[in-house]
Short mmCIF file of C-alpha atoms and ligand atoms in Angstrom, two decimals:
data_model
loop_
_atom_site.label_atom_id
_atom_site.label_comp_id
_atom_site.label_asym_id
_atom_site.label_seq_id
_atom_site.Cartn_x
_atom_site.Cartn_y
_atom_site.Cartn_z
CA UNK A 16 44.17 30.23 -26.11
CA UNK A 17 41.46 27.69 -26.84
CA UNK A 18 38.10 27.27 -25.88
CA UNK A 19 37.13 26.72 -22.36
CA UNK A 20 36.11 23.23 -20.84
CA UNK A 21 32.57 24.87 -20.43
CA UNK A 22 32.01 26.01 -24.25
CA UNK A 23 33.77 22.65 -25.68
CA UNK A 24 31.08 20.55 -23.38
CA UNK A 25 28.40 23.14 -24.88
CA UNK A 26 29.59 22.86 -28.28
CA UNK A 27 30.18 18.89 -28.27
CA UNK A 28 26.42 18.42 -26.86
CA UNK A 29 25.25 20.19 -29.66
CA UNK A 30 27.30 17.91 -32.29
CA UNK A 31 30.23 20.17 -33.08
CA UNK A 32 32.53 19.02 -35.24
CA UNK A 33 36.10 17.91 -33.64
CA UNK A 34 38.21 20.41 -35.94
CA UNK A 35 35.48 23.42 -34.50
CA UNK A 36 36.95 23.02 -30.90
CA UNK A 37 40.39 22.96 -31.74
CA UNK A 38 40.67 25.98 -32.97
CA UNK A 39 43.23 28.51 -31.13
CA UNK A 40 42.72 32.26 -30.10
CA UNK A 41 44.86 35.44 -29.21
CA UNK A 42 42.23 36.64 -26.51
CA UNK A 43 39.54 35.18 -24.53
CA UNK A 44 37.18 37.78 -26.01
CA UNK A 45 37.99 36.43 -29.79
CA UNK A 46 37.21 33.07 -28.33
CA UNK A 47 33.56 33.95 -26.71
CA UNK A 48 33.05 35.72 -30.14
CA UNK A 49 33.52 32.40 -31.96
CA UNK A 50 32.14 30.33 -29.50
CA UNK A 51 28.79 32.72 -29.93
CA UNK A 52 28.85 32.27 -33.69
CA UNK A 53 29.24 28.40 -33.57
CA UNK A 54 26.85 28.08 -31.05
CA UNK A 55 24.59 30.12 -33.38
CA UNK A 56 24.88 27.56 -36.33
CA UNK A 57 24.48 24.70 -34.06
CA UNK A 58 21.63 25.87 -32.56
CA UNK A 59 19.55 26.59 -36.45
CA UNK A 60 20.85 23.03 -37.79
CA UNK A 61 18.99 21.71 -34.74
CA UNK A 62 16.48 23.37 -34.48
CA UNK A 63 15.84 22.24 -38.08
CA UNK A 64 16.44 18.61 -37.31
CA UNK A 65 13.82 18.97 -34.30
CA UNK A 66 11.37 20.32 -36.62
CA UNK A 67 11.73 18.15 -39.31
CA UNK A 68 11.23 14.90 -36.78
CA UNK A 69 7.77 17.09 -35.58
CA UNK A 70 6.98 17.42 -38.90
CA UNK A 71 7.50 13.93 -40.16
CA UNK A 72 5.44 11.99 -37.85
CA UNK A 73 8.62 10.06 -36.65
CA UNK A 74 10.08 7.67 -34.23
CA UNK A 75 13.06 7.00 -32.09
CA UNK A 76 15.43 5.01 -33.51
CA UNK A 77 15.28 2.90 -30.66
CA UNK A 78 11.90 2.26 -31.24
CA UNK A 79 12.54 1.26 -34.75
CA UNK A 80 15.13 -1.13 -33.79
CA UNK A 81 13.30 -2.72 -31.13
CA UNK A 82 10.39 -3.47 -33.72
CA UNK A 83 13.12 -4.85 -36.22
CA UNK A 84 14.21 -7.23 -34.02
CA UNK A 85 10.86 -8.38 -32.36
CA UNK A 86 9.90 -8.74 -36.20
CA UNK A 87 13.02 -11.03 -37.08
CA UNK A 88 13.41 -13.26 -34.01
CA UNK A 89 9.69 -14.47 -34.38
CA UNK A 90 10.16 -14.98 -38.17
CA UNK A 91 13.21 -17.17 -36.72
CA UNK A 92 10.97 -18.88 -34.47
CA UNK A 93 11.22 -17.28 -30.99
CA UNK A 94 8.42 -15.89 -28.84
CA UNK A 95 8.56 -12.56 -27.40
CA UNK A 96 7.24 -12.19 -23.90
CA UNK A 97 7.31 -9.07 -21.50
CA UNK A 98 7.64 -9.62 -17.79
CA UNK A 99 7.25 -7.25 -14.65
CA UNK A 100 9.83 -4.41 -14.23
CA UNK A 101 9.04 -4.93 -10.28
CA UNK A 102 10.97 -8.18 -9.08
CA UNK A 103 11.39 -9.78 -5.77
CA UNK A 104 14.25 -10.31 -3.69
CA UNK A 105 13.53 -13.65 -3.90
CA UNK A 106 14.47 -14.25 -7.55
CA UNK A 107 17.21 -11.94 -7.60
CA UNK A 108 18.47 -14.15 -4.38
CA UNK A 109 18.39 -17.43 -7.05
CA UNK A 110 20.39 -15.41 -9.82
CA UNK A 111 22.91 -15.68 -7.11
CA UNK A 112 22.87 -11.85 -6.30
CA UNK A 113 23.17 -12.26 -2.68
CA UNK A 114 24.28 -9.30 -0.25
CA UNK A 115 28.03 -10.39 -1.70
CA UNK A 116 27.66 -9.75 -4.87
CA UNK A 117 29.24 -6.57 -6.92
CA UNK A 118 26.01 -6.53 -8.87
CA UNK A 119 23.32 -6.19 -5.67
CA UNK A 120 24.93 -2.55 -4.76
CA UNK A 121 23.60 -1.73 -8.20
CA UNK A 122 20.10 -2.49 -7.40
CA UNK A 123 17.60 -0.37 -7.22
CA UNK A 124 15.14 -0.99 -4.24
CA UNK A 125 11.87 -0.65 -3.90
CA UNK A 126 11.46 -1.58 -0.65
CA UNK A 127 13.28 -4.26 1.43
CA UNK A 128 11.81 -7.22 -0.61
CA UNK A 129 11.57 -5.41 -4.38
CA UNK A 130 13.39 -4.34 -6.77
CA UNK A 131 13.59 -2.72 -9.97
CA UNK A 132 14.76 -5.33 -12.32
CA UNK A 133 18.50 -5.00 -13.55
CA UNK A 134 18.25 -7.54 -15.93
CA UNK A 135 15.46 -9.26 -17.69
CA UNK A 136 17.02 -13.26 -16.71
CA UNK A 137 15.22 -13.85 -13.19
CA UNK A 138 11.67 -13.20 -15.15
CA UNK A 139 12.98 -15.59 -17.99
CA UNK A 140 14.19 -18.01 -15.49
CA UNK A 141 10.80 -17.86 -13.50
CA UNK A 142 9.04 -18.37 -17.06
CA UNK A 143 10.88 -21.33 -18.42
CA UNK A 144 10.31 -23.08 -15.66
CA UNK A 145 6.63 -23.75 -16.39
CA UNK A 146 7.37 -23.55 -20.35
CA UNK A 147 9.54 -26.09 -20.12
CA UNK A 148 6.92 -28.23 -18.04
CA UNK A 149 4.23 -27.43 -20.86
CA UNK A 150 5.92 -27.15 -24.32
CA UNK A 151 8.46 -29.36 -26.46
CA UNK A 152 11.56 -28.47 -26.46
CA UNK A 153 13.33 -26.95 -26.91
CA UNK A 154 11.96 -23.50 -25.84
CA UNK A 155 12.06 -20.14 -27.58
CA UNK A 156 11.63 -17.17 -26.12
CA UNK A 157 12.74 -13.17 -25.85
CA UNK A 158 11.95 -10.45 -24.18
CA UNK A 159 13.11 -6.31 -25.41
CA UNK A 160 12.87 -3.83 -22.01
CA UNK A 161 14.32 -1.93 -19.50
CA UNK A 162 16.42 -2.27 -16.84
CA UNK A 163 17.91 -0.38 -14.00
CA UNK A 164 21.64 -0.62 -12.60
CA UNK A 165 23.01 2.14 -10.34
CA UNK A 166 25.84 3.16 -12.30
CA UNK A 167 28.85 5.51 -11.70
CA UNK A 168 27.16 7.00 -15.11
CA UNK A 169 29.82 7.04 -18.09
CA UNK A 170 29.47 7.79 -22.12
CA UNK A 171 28.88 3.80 -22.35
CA UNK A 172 26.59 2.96 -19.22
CA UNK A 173 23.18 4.55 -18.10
CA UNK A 174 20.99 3.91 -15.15
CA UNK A 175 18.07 2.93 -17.27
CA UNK A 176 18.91 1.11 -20.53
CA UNK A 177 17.10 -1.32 -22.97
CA UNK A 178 17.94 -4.84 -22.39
CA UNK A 179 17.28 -7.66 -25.25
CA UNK A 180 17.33 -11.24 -23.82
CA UNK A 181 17.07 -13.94 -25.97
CA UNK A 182 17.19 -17.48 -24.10
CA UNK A 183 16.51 -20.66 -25.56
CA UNK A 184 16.03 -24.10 -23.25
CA UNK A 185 16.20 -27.73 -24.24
CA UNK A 186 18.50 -27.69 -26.72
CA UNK A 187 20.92 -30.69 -27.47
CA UNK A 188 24.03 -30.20 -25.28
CA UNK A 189 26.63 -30.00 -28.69
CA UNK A 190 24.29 -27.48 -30.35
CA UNK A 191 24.67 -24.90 -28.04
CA UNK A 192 27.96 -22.76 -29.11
CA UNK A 193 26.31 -22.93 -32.82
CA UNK A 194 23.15 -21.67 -31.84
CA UNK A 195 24.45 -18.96 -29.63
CA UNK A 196 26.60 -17.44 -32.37
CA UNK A 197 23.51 -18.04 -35.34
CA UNK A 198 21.48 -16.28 -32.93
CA UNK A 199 23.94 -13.26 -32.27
CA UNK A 200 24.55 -13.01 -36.21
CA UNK A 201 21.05 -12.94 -36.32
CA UNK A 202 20.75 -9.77 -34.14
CA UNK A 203 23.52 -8.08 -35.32
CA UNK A 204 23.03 -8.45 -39.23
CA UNK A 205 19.43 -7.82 -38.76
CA UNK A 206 20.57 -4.36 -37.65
CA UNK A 207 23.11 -3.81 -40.57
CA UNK A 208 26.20 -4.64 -38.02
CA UNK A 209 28.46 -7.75 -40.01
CA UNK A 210 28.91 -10.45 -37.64
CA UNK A 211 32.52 -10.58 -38.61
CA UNK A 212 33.39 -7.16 -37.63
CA UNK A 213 32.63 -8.03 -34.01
CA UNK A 214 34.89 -9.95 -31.70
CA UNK A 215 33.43 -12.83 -29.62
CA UNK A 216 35.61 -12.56 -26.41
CA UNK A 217 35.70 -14.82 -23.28
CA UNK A 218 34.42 -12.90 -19.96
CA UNK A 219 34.67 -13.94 -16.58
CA UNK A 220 30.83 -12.21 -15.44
CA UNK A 221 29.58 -11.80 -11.61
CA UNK A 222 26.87 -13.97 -12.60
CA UNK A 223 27.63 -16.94 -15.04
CA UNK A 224 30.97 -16.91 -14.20
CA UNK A 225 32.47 -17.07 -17.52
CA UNK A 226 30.57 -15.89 -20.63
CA UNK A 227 31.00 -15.11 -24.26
CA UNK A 228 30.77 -11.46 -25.11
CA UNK A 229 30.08 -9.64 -28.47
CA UNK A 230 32.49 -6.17 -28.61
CA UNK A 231 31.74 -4.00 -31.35
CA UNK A 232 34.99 -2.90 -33.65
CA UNK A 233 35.02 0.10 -31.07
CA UNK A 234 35.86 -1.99 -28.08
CA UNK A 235 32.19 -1.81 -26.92
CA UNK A 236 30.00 -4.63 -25.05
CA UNK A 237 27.46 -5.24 -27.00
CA UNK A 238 26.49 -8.04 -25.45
CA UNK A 239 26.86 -11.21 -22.86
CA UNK A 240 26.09 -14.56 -23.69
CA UNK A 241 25.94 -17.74 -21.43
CA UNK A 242 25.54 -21.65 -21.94
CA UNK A 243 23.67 -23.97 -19.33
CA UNK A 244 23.66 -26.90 -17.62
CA UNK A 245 24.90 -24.04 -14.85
CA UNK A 246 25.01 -23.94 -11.19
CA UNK A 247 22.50 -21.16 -11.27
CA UNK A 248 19.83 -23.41 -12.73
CA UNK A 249 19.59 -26.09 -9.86
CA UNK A 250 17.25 -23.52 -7.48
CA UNK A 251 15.00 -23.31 -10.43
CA UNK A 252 15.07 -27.52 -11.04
CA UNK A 253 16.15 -26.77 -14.99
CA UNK A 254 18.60 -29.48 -15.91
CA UNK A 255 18.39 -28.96 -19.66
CA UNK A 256 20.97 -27.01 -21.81
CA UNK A 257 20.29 -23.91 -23.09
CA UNK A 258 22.00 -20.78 -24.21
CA UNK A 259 21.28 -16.99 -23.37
CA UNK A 260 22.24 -13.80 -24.90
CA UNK A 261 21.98 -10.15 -23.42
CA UNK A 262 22.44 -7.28 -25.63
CA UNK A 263 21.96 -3.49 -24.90
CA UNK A 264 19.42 -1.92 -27.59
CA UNK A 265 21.73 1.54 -26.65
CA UNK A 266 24.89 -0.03 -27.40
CA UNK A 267 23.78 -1.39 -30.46
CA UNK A 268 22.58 1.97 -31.57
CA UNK A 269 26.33 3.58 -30.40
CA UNK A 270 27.44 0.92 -32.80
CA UNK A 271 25.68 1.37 -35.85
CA UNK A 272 26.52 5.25 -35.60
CA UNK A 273 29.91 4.49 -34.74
CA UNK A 274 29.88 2.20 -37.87
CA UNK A 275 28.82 5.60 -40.23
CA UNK A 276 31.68 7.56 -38.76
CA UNK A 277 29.44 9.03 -35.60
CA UNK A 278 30.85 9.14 -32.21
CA UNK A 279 28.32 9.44 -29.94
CA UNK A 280 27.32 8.81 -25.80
CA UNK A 281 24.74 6.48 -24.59
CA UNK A 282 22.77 9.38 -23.83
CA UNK A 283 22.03 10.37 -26.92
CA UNK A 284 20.60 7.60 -28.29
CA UNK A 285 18.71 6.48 -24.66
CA UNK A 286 15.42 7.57 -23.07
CA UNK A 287 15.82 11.54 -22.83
CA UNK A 288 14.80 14.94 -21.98
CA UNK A 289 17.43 16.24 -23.13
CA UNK A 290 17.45 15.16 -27.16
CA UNK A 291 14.78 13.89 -29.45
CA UNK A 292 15.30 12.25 -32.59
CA UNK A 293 19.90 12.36 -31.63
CA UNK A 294 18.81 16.68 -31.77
CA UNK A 295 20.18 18.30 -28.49
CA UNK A 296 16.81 19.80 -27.24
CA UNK A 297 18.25 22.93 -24.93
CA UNK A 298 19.08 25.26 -27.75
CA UNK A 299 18.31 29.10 -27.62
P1 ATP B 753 29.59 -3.65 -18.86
O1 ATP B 753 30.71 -4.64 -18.67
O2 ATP B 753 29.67 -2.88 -20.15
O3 ATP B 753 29.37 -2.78 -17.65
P2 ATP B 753 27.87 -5.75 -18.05
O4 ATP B 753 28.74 -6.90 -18.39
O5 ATP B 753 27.76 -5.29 -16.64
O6 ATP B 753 28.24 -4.48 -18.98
P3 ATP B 753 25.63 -7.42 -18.71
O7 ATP B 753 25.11 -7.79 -17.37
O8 ATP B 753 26.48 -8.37 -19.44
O9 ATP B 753 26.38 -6.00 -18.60
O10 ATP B 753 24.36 -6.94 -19.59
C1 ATP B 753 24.14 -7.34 -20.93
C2 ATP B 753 24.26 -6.16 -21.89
O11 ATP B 753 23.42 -5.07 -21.48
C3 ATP B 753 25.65 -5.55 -21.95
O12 ATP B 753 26.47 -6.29 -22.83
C4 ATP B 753 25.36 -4.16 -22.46
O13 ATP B 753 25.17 -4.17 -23.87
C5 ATP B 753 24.04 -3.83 -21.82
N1 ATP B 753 24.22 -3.05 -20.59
C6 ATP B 753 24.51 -3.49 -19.33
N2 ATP B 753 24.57 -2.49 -18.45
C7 ATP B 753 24.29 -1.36 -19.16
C8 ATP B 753 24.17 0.03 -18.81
N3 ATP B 753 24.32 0.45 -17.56
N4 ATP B 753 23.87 0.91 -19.78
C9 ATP B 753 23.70 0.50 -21.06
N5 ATP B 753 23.77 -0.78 -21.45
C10 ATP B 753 24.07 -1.71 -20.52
MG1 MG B 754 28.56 -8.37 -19.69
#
């Protein structure tokens, strides 16, 4: 016999290795017995690792990357901004999420006119419309933060993740596939992920209709990109091209672990109570 469903769950949580839960028994009770002594190890190397990221005065990694990025897109010429996590029906209404769309039964509400924002694009939108107004073009900006989507919760999706939008207005109309993949090297190489390892894949998307995406070598969505002139920008009165990019700051971490040879769930690497530092916290 093998370890139960319970202990490999355990064990896997607290970063087993794959060939430790393969291992076959003659008895349940020789199992528990080796499920006890693996558990034991586990629980000392992180216990270690917790007390070593006490001890060391550090920070999340996806703090770190969020500060790496900030750092390089302004060096590149783009202004961050940050935006209110409360939006109104209103906006969300102009980003064409009307009571229709698959994306609206993944709000969360507030109340029957707000929202918790489940993507940073509405504020952006709002924004541009009086940069644009103000400022040559074209216009530069980004914007690293949460967002909230009601998700059927999976090893790749979390209710609250880390959204960085990068949208840039004004732009000449041929410029825009260019800019859209020098801007998503930029991101990715900035990180230590080579462009060329990623594929750039067409998407048909709830809200832009079609859009570019970025997919790790793993298969995962790192990010969404879309081009304007766009039927979405008309309610705002934007008639100049632009591009847009979405990436997930916890995908991009699953990426650059998967890239070393670690498999691991958004969880791990996303807002927690459960680990600090990637170091399972409930350990005896
Ligand atoms: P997916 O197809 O993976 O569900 P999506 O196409 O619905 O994602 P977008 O609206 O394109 O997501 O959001 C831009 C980026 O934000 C995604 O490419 C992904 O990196 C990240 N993202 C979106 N939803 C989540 C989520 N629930 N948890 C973690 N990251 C997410
Ligand atoms: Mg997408």
């Amino acid at each position: 016999m093998q370890f139960s469903n319970d202990q490999i769950k355990r064990l896997t949580e607290m970063g087993a290795a794959p060939e430790d839960l393969e291992e076959v028994f003659p008895d349940s009770a020789s199992a528990n017995k080796a499920f006890q002594k693996i558990e034991t190890r586990l629980s000392r190397k992180l216990s270690e690792g917790i007390k070593n990221y006490l001890k060391n005065g550090s920070r999340p990694e996806g703090a770190i990357l969020k500060e790496k990025l900030s750092v390089a897109l302004c060096d590149f010429g783009f202004s961050e901004v940050e935006t209110p996590l409360i939006v109104s029906k209103k906006l969300l209404e102009r980003m064409g999420l009307d009571d229709e769309s698959a994306l609206t039964k993944q709000i969360f509400w507030l109340d029957a006119n707000r929202a918790i924002r489940p993507m940073l694009a509405p504020n952006l939108y709002y924004l541009l419309v009086d940069l644009l107004r103000i400022a040559p073009h074209p216009v530069s900006i980004f914007e690293i933060g949460p967002c909230m989507r009601k998700e059927s919760q999976g090893a790749r999706h979390g209710e609250e993740f880390t959204m960085l939008n990068i949208v840039e207005m004004g732009l000449k109309m041929e410029d825009r596939m260019a800019r859209t993949l020098a801007l998503a090297r930029l991101v990715l190489e900035t990180i230590g992920i080579p462009f060329e390892s990623c594929k750039v894949e067409e998407e048909s998307s709830t809200v832009y209709s079609t859009t570019l995406d970025i997919v790790s070598p793993q298969g995962l969505e790192l990010a969404s990109t879309a081009m304007g002139p766009h039927p979405l920008d008309a309610p705002w009165r934007i008639d100049v091209p632009w591009v847009g990019l979405g990436f997930g700051i916890e995908r991009l971490l699953m990426a650059l672990k998967a890239q070393k040879g670690e498999t691991v769930n958004l969880a791990k690497v996303s807002r927690s109570l459960s680990y600090l530092g990637g170091f399972r916290l409930n350990i005896s």
